[in-house]
Coordinates of C-alpha atoms and ligand atoms in Angstrom, one line a residue:
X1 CA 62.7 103.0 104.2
X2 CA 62.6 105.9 107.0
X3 CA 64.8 104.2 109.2
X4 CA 67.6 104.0 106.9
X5 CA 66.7 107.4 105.5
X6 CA 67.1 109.0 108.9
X7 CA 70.4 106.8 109.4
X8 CA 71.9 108.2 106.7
X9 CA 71.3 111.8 107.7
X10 CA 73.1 111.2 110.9
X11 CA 75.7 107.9 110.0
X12 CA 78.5 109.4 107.1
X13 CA 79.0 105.8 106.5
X14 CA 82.5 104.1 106.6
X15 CA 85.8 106.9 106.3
X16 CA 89.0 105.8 105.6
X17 CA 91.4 108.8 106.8
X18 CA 95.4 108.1 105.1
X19 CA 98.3 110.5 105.3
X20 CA 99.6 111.7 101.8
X21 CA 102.9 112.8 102.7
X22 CA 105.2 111.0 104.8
X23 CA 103.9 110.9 107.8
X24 CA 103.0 113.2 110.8
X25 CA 100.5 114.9 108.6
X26 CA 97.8 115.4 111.4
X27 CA 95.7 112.0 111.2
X28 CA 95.3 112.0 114.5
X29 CA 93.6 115.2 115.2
X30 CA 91.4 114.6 112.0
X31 CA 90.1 111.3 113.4
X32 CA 89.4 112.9 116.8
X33 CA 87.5 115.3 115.4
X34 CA 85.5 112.6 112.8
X35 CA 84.8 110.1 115.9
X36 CA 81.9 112.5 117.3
X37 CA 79.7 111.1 113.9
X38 CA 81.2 107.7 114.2
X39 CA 80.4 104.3 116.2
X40 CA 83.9 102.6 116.2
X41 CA 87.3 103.5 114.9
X42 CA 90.0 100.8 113.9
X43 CA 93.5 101.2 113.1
X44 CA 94.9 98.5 110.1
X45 CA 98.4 99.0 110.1
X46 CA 101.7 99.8 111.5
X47 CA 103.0 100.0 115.0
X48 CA 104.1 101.9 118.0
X49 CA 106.2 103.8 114.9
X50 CA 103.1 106.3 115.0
X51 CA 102.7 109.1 117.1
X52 CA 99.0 110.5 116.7
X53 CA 98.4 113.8 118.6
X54 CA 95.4 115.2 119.6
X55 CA 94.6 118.2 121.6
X56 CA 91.2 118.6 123.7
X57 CA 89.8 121.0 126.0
X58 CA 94.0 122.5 126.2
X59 CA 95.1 118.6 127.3
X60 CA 97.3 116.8 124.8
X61 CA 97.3 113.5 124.0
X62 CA 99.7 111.2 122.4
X63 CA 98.7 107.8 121.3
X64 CA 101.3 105.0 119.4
X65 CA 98.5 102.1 119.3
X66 CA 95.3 102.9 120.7
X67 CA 93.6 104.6 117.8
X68 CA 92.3 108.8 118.7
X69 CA 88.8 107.8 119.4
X70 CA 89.6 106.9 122.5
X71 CA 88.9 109.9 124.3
X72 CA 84.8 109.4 123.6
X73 CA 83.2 107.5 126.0
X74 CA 80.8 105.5 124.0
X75 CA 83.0 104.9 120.9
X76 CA 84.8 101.1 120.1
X77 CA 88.3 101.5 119.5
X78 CA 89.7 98.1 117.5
X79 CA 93.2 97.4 116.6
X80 CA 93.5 95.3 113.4
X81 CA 95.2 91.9 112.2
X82 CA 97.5 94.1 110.2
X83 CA 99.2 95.8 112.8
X84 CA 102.5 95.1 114.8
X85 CA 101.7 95.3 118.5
X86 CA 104.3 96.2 120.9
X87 CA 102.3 94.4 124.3
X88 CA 104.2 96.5 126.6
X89 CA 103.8 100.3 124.6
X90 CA 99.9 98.8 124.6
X91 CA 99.4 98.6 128.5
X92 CA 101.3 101.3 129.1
X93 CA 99.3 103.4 126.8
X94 CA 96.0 102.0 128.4
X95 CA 97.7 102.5 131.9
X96 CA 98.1 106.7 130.9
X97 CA 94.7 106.7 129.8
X98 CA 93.6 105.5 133.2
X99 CA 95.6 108.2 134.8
X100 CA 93.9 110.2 133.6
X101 CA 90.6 109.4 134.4
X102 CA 89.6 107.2 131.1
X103 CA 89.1 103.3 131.7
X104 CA 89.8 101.4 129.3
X105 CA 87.8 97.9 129.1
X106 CA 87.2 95.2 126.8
X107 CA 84.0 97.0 125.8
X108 CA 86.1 100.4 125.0
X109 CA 89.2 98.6 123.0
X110 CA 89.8 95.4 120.8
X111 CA 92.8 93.5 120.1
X112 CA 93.0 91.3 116.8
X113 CA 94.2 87.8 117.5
X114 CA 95.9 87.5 114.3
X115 CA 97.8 91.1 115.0
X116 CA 101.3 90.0 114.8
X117 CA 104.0 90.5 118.3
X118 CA 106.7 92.7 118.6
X119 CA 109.5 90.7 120.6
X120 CA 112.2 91.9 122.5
X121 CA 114.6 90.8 119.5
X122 CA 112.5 92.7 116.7
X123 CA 113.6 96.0 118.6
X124 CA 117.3 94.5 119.4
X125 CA 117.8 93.6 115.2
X126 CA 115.9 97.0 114.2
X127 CA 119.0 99.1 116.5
X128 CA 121.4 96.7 115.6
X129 CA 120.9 96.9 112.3
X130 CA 120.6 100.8 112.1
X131 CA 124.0 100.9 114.5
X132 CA 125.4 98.6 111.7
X133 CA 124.5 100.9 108.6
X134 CA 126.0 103.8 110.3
X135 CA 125.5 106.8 107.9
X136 CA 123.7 104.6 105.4
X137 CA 121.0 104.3 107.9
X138 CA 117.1 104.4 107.2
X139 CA 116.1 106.9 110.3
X140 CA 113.6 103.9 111.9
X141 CA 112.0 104.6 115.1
X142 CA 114.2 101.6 117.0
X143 CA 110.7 100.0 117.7
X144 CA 111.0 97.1 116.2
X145 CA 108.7 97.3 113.2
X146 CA 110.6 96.2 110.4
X147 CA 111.9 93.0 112.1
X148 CA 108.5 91.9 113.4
X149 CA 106.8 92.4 109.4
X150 CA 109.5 90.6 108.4
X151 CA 108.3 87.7 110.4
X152 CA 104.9 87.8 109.6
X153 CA 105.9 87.5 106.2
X154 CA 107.9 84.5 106.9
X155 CA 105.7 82.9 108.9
X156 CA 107.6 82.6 112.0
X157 CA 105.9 85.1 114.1
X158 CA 103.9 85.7 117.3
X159 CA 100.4 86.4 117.1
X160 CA 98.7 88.1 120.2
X161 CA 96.8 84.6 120.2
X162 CA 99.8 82.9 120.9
X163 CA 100.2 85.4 124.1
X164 CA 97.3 83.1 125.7
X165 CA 99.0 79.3 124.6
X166 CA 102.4 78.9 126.7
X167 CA 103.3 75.8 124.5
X168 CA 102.6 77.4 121.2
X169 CA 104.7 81.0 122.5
X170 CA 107.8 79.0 124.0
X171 CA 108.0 76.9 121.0
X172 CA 108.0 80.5 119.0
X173 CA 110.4 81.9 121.0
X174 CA 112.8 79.4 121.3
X175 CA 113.0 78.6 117.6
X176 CA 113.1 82.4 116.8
X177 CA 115.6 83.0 118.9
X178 CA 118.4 80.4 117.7
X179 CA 117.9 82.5 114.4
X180 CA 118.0 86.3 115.9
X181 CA 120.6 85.3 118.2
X182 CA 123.0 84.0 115.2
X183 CA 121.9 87.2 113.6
X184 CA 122.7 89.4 116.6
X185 CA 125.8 88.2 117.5
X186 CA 127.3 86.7 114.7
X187 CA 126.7 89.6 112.3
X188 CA 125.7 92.3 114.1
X189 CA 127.8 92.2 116.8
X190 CA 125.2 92.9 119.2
X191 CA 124.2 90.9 122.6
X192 CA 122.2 87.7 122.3
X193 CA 119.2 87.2 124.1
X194 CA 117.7 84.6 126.3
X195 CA 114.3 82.7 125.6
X196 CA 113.2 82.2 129.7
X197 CA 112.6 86.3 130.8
X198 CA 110.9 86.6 127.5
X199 CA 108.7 83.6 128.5
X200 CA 107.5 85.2 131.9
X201 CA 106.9 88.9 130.7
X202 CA 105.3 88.3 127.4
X203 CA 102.6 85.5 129.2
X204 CA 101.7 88.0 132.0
X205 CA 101.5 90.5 129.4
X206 CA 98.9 88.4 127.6
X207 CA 97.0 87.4 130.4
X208 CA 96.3 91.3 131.0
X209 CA 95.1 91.6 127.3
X210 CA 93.4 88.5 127.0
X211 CA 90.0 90.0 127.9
X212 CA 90.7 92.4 125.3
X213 CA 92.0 89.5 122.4
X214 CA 89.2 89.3 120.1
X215 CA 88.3 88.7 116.1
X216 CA 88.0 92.1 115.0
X217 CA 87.0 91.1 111.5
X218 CA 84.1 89.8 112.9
X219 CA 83.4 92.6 115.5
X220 CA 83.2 94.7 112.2
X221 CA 80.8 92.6 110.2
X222 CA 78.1 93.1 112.7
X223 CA 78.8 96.6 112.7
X224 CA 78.2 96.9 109.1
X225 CA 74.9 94.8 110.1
X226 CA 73.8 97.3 112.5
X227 CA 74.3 100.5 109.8
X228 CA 77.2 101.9 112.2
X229 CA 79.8 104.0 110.9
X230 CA 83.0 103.0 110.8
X231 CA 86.3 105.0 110.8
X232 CA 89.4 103.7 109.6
X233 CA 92.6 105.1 111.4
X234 CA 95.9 105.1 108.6
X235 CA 99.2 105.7 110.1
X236 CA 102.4 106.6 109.1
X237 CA 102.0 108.4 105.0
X238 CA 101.4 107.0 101.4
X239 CA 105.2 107.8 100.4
X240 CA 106.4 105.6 103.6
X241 CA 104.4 102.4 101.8
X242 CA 106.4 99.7 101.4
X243 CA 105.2 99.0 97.5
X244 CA 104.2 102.8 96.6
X245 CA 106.8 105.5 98.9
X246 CA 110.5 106.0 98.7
X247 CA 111.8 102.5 98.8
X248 CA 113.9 101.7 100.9
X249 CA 113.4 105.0 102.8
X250 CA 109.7 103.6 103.4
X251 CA 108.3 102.1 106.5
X252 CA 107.3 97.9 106.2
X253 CA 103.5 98.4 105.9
X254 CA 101.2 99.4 103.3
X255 CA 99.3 102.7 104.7
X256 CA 97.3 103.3 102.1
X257 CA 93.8 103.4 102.1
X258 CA 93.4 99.8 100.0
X259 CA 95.3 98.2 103.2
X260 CA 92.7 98.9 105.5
X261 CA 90.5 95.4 103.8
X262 CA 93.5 93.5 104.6
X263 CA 94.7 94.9 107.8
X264 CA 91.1 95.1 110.1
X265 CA 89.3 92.2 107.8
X266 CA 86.6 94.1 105.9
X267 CA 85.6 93.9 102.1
X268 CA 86.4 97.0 100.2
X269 CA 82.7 97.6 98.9
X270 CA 82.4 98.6 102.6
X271 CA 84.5 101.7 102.5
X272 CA 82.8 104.6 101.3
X273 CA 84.4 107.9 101.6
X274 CA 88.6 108.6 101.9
X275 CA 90.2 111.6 103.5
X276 CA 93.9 112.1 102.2
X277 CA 95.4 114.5 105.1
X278 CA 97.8 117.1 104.0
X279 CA 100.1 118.8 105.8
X280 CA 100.2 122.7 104.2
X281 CA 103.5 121.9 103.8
X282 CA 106.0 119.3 103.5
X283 CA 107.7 117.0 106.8
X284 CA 109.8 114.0 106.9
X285 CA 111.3 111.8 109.9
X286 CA 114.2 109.9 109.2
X287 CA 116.4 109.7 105.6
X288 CA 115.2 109.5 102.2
X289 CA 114.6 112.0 99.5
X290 CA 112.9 115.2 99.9
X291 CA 112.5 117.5 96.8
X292 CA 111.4 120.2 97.7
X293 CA 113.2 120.8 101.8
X294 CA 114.2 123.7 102.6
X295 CA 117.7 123.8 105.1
X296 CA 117.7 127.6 105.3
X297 CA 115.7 129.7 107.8
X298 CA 112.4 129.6 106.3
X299 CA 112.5 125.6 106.9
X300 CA 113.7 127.0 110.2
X301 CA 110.6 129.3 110.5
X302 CA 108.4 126.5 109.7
X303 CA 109.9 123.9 111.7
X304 CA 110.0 126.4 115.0
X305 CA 106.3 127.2 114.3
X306 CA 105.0 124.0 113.3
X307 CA 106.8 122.3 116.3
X308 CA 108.1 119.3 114.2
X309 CA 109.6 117.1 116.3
X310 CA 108.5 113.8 116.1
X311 CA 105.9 112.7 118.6
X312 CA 107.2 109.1 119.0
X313 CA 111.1 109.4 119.0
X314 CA 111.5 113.8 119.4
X315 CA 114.2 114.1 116.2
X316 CA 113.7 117.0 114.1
X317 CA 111.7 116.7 111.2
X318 CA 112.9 117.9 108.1
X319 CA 111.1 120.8 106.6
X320 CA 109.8 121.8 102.8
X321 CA 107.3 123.5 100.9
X322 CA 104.3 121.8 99.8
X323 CA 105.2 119.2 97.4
X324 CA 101.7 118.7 95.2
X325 CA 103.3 116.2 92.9
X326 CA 103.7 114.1 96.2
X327 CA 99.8 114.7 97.5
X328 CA 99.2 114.2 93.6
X329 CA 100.4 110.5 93.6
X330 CA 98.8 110.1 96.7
X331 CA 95.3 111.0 95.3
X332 CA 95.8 108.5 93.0
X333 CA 97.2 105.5 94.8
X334 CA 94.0 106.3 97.6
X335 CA 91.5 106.8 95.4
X336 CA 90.6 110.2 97.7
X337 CA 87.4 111.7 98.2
X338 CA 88.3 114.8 100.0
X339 CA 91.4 116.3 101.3
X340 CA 92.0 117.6 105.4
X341 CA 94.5 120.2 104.5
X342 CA 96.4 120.6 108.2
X343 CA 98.8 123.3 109.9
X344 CA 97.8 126.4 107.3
X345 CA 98.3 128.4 110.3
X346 CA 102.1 128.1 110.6
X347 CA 102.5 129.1 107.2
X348 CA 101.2 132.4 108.3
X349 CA 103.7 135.3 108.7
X350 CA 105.6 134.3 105.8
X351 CA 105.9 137.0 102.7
X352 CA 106.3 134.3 100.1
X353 CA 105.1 131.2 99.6
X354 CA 105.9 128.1 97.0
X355 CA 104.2 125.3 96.1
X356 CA 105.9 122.6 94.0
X357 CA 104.0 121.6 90.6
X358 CA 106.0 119.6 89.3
X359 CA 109.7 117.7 89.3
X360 CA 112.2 118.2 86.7
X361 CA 115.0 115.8 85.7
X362 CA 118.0 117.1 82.8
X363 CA 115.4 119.9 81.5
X364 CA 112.7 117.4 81.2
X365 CA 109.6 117.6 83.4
X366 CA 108.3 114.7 85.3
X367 CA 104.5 114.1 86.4
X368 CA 104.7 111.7 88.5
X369 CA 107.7 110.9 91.2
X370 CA 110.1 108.4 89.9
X371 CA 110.7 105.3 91.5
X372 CA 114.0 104.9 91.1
X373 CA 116.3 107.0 94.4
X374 CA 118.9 107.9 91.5
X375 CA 115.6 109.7 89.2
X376 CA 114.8 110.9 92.5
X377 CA 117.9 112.5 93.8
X378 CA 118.0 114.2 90.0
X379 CA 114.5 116.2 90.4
X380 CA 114.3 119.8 91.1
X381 CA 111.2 121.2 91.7
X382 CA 109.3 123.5 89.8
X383 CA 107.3 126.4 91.8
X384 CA 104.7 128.1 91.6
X385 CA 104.7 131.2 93.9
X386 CA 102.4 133.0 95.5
X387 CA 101.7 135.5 98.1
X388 CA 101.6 134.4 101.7
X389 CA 99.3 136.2 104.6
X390 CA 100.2 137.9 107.4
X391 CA 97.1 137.2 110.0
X392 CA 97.1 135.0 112.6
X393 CA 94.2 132.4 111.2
X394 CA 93.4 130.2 114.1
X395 CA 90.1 131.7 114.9
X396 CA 89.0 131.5 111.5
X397 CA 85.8 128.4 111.5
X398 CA 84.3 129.3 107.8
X399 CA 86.7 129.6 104.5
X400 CA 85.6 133.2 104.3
X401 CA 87.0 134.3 107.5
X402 CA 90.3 133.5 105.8
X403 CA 92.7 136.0 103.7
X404 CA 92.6 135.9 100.5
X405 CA 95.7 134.6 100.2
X406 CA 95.1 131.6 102.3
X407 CA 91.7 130.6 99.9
X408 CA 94.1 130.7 97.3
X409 CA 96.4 128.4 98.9
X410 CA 94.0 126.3 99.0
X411 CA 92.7 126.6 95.1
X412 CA 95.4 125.6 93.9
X413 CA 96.0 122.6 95.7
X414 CA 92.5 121.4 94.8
X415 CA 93.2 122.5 91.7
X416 CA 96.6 120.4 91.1
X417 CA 95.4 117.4 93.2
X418 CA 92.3 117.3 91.7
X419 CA 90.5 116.4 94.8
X420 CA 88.0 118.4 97.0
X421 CA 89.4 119.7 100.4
X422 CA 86.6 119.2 103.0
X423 CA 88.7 119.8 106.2
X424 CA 90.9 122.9 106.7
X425 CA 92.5 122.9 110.5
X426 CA 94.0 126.0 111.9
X427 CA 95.5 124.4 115.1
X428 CA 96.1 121.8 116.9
X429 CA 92.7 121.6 118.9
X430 CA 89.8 120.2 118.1
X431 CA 87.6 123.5 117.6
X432 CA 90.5 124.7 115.6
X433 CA 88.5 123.9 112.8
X434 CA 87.0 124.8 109.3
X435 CA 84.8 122.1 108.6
X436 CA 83.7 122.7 104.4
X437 CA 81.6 119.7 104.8
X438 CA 81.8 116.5 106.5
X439 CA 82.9 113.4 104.6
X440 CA 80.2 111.4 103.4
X441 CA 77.6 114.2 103.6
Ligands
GDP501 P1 99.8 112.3 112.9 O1 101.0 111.4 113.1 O2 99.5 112.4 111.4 O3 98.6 112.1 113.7 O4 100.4 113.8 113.2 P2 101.3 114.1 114.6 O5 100.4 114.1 115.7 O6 102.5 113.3 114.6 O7 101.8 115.6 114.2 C1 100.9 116.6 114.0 C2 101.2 117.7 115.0 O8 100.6 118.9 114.6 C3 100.6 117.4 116.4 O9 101.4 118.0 117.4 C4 99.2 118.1 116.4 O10 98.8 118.5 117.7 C5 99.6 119.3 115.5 N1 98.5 119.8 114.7 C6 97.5 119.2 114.0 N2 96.8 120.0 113.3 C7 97.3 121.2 113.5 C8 97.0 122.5 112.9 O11 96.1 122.7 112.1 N3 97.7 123.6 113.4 C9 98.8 123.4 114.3 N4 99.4 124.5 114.6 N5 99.1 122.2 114.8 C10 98.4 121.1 114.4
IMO502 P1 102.7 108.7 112.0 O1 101.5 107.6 112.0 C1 106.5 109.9 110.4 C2 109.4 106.7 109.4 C3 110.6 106.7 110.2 C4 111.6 106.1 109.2 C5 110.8 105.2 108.4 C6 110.9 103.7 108.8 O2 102.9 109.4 113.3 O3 102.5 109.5 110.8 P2 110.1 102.3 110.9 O4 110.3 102.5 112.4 O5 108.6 102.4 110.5 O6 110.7 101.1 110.3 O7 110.8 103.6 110.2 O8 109.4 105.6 108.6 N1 108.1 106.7 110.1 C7 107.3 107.8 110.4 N2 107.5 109.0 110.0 N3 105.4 109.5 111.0 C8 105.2 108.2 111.3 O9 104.0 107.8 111.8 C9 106.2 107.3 111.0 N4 106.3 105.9 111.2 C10 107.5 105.6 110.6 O10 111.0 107.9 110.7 O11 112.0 107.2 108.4
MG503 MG1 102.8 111.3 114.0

């Protein structure tokens, strides 16, 4: 009885941590900073489409695949079943890390055989097919994503197992191609590709990963055995999930925090505690509806202070005012514990600020954001306003080293989203931090 006692004063069980926006909310920082009380960290979705910064000790780093624990030396990193794995991104990404003075090893990081393959003709159909839109275009990252879900789901694709089997990945491969090549040229007027230079890269590229080729699902359940906390890494934002965000403006996974069963191979009585990160405002990368953006110079202001540029591709991101009907849904579709609210220092300097409360469509109000783009493109926000601070808040570490004005920011998005915020960060580093109380504890 002790033992377990004791664990649970130091272990805060199993955290999910999901973006509530779209994206780019500050996941990465948040799971830095929740490693130090965690044994292993495992990402369950997506791709290299993510760009998860962290800042330690002044030194940034970005990372597309390997989840942010990383940078602890004792701490598992895993990479799921349900992710898209672009080989080359991942030993590149290891290959940085080593620069800088962090092996990586089969004991650091783990690579799901059943994650799925991005191919060199996922990445050729997902330009191709943007080129072909032309305006009409979604805004992906070019890396492939799209293309290499779609396989999965069609049950054509390469799995990093197949990276070790030369038979099974040139049967693949050849097959595939006859059908992306048709696609390519044929329709997309783009150049076909050839099965033999795919062959040779992608089996030298799996014999470097082979030691690291693994069944994570099963790496996990003796984790759970041993009473060691696991932290689960969400990419991308609920409002890109293919079933729940701005269809078709969405990205082809699920990242909310229900995905993370599927995508590292867990049962869901095993999650305990979800973080919903939330930016104190309002980004997006690529198209798709945005209420409540702003394109005049306080979206300016915000965008210049908040340096939003996208860590994986560098566009611009779009910039808004907090939209809580947005974090509101997300709430909901997570089932959240506690909220990180991000980036409340580059709101500072502002006179005014607005938070959105609601949408309205023809007079009518709306709870809850519509599915359909047409409903969508129809909703103006309603506001409430309220006074902004003028202070530069990056040294605050407790809530009542903050303004006034900044705690009752924060009210009333408790207040609307009806969740608990446990995390408030004031800058990108990892001290930059009010921590209310841990998750779990
Ligand atoms: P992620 O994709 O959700 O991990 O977020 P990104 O890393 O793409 O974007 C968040 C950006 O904001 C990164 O450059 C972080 O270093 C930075 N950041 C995170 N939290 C804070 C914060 O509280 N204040 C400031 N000023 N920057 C932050
Ligand atoms: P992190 O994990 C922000 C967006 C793209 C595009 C749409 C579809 O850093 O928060 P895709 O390449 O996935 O097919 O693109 O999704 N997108 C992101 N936006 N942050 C991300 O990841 C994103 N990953 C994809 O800009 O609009
Ligand atoms: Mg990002």
């Amino acid at each position: 009885m002790l033992a377990l006692d004791m664990k649970k004063e130091i272990n805060m069980g199993n955290v999910v941590v999901v973006g509530t926006q779209w994206g780019d909310e500050g996941k990465g920082k948040v799971v830095d900073l929740l490693t130090a009380r965690s044994d292993l960290v495992v990402r369950f979705q997506g791709g290299n489409n993510a760009g998860h910064t962290l800042v330690v000790e002044g030194r940034q780093f970005i990372f597309h695949l390997i989840p942010s624990g990383i940078l602890y030396e004792n701490k598992k990193c895993l990479i799921g079943n349900g992710l898209v794995v672009d080989p080359e991104v991942l030993l590149e990404e290891m290959d940085k890390l080593k620069e800088a003075g962090i092996e990586v090893g089969p004991e650091r990081l783990s690579l799901s055989e059943k994650a799925h393959i991005i191919m060199p003709y996922h990445r050729a159909v997902d330009l191709a097919r943007e080129t072909a839109k032309g305006k009409g275009k979604l805004g992906t990252t070019g890396r492939g994503i799209g293309p290499c879900y779609e396989d999965k789901a069609a049950r054509i694709g390469v799995r990093a197992v197949d990276l070790m089997d030369p038979d099974v990945l040139k049967e693949k491969v050849e097959v595939n191609l006859k059908e992306k090549n048709f696609l390519l040229e044929k329709l997309l007027g783009a150049q076909p590709l050839e099965a033999g230079p795919i062959l040779d890269s992608y089996l030298a590229m799996g014999e470097k990963l082979a030691p690291f080729i693994t069944d994570v699902s099963v790496e996990l359940e003796q984790a759970v055995k041993d009473q060691k906390s696991i932290l689960f890494e969400g990419a991308q934002g609920t409002h890109l999930d293919v079933d729940h965000g701005t269809y078709p403006f969405v990205t082809s996974s699920n990242p909310v925090a229900g995905s993370a069963c599927a995508g590292a191979g867990i049962g869901p009585k095993q999650l305990h505690h979800v973080v919903g990160i939330v930016k104190a405002y309002t980004t997006r990368v690529g198209a798709g509806p945005f209420v409540t953006e702003l394109t005049d110079e306080t979206g300016d202001y915000i965008q210049a202070r908040g340096k939003e540029f996208g860590a994986t591709t560098g566009r611009r991101r779009r910039c808004g005012w907090l939209d809580l009907i947005v974090v509101r849904d997300s709430a909901r579709l997570n089932g959240l514990d506690s909220l990180a609210i991000t980036k409340l220092d580059v709101l500072s300097g502002l006179e005014n600020l607005r938070v959105c409360v609601g949408y309205e469509i023809e007079g009518e109000k709306v709870e809850q954001r519509p599915a359909s783009l047409g409903r969508m493109a129809a909703c103006t926000p309603i506001y409430q306003d309220m006074p902004g601070w003028q202070d530069d808040i990056s040294t605050a570490r407790k809530l009542n080293a903050l303004p006034g004005a900044a705690r009752a920011y924060l009210d009333v998005i408790e207040h609307v989203a009806g969740i608990p915020v446990s995390i408030v960060s004031v800058g990108a580093g990892r001290e930059e931090t009010i921590v209310v109380r841990y998750p779990g504890d």
